[in-house]
Each structure stands twice: as C-alpha cells, then as structure tokens.
XYZ file of C-alpha atoms in Angstrom:
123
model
C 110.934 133.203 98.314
C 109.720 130.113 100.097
C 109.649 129.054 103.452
C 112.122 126.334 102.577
C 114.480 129.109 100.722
C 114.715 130.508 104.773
C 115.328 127.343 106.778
C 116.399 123.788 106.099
C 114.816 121.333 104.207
C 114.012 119.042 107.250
C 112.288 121.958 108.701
C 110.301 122.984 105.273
C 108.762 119.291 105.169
C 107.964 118.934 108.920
C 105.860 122.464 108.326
C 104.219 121.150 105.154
C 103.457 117.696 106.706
C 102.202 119.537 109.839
C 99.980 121.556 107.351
C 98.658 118.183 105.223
C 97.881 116.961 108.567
C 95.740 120.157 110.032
C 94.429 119.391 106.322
C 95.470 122.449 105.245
C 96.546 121.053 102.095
C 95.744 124.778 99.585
C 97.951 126.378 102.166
C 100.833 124.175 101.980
C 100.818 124.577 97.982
C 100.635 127.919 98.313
C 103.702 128.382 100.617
C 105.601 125.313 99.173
C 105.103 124.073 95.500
C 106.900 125.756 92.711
C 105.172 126.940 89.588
C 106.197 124.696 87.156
C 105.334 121.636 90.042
C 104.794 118.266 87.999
C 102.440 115.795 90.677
C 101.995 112.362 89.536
C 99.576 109.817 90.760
C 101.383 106.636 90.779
C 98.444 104.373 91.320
C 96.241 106.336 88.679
C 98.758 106.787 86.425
C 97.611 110.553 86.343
C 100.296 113.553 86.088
C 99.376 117.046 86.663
C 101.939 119.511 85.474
C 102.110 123.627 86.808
C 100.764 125.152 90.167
C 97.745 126.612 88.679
C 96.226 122.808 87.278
C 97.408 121.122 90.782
C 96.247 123.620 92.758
C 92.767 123.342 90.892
C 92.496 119.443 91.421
C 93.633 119.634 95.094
C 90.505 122.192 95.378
C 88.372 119.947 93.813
C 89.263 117.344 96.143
C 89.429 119.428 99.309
C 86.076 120.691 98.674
C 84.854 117.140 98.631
C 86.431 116.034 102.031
C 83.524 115.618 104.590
C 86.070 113.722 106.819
C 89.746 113.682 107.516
C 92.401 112.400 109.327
C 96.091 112.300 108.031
C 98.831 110.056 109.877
C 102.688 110.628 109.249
C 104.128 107.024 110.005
C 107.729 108.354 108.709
C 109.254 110.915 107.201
C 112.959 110.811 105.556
C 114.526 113.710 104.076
C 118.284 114.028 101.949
C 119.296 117.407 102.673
C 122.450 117.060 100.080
C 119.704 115.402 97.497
C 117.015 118.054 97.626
C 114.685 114.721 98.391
C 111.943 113.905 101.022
C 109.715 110.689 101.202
C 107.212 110.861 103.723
C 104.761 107.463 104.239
C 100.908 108.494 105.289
C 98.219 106.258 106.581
C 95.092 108.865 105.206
C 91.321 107.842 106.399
C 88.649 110.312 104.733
C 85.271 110.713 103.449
C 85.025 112.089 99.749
C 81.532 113.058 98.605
C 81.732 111.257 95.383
C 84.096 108.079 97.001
C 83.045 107.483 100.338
C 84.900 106.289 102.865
C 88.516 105.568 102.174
C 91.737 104.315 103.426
C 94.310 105.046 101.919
C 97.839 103.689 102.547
C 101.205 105.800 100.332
C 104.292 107.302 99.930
C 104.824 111.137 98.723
C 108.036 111.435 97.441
C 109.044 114.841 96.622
C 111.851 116.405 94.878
C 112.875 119.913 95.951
C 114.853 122.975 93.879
C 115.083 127.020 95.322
C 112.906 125.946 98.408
C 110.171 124.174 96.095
C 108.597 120.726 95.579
C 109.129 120.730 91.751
C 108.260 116.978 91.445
C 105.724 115.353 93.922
C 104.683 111.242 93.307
C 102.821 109.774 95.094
C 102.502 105.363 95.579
C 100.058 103.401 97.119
C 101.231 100.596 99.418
C-alpha cells in the first residue's frame, strides 16, 4: 500500500514534490510509482514502461547529478480525476550534459495510490 492509498491525493503529490525537491528522486519512486508505471519524455520522444526500467534510468541519471536545485512554480491536482500537473523550473549539472536549465511540466496520472502514467513537457 502506498502513501497515497493512506491520505489524499493533494497530500501524496506535495510529499513526492517535497522529495524531487530534497532530490530524493529513488525514494519518491520507491514510495510512489506503481509497477507497471509507463514515463514518457515528451521532448525526447522516449517512453519507459515498468518500475524496474524507470527506476534504472532515474539511477543512471541521479548518479550523474553533480548539482541540483528543483523549483515547484505550481502544482494542480484533480482529486475526482486521479490527475496532478506540477510545472518545475530544474537547474543541474549532469556529468555527461553539463550545466542545464531545464523548464517542464510532469503530468501524472494516478490509480490505487500510484503514478501509473508520468509525462513530462518542456516549456
């Protein structure tokens, strides 16, 4: 059972933005992406489908952060829809990228206290 299973969905997102924020990003799949989790890169045009293969790229990634600093400009959720879109201002240094600025929205569907479908788009 997820966190989200025990409290609202307003409350699930704030903790998993808090966590994306304190760039504890492995933690917040852990406690709040289901198994069968489909992420899709909108400006890559990548999709990642199951925990195991997202969980393994967001490692990758992690483990490549030298730098980080995550800013929530807004957040909306739809309790009734099972939806969140939250809109991130993210300045980091990747060992392979350099220094980057990155400007998106997540927007995440949610079943049984999950994210089952995460996408994310560049503005």
């Amino acid at each position: 059972m997820t966190t989200a299973t025990l409290t609202s969905l307003q409350t699930a997102v704030d903790e998993l933005n808090a966590l994306i924020i304190d760039r504890q990003i492995l933690e917040a799949m852990d406690r709040f992406y289901g198994d069968d989790i489909v992420m899709v890169e909108g400006v890559l045009n990548m999709t990642t489908a199951g925990k195991a293969a997202n969980v393994a790229r967001e490692k990758d990634f992690v483990e490549n952060l030298t730098s980080w600093d995550a800013k929530l400009v807004s957040s909306v959720v739809d309790e009734k829809q099972g939806l969140a879109f939250s809109e991130w201002v993210l300045t980091y240094n990747h060992k392979q990228w350099g220094d980057i600025v990155s400007k998106q929205v997540s927007v995440q569907r949610w079943r049984d206290g999950a994210i089952v479908h995460e996408a994310f788009y560049k503005l």
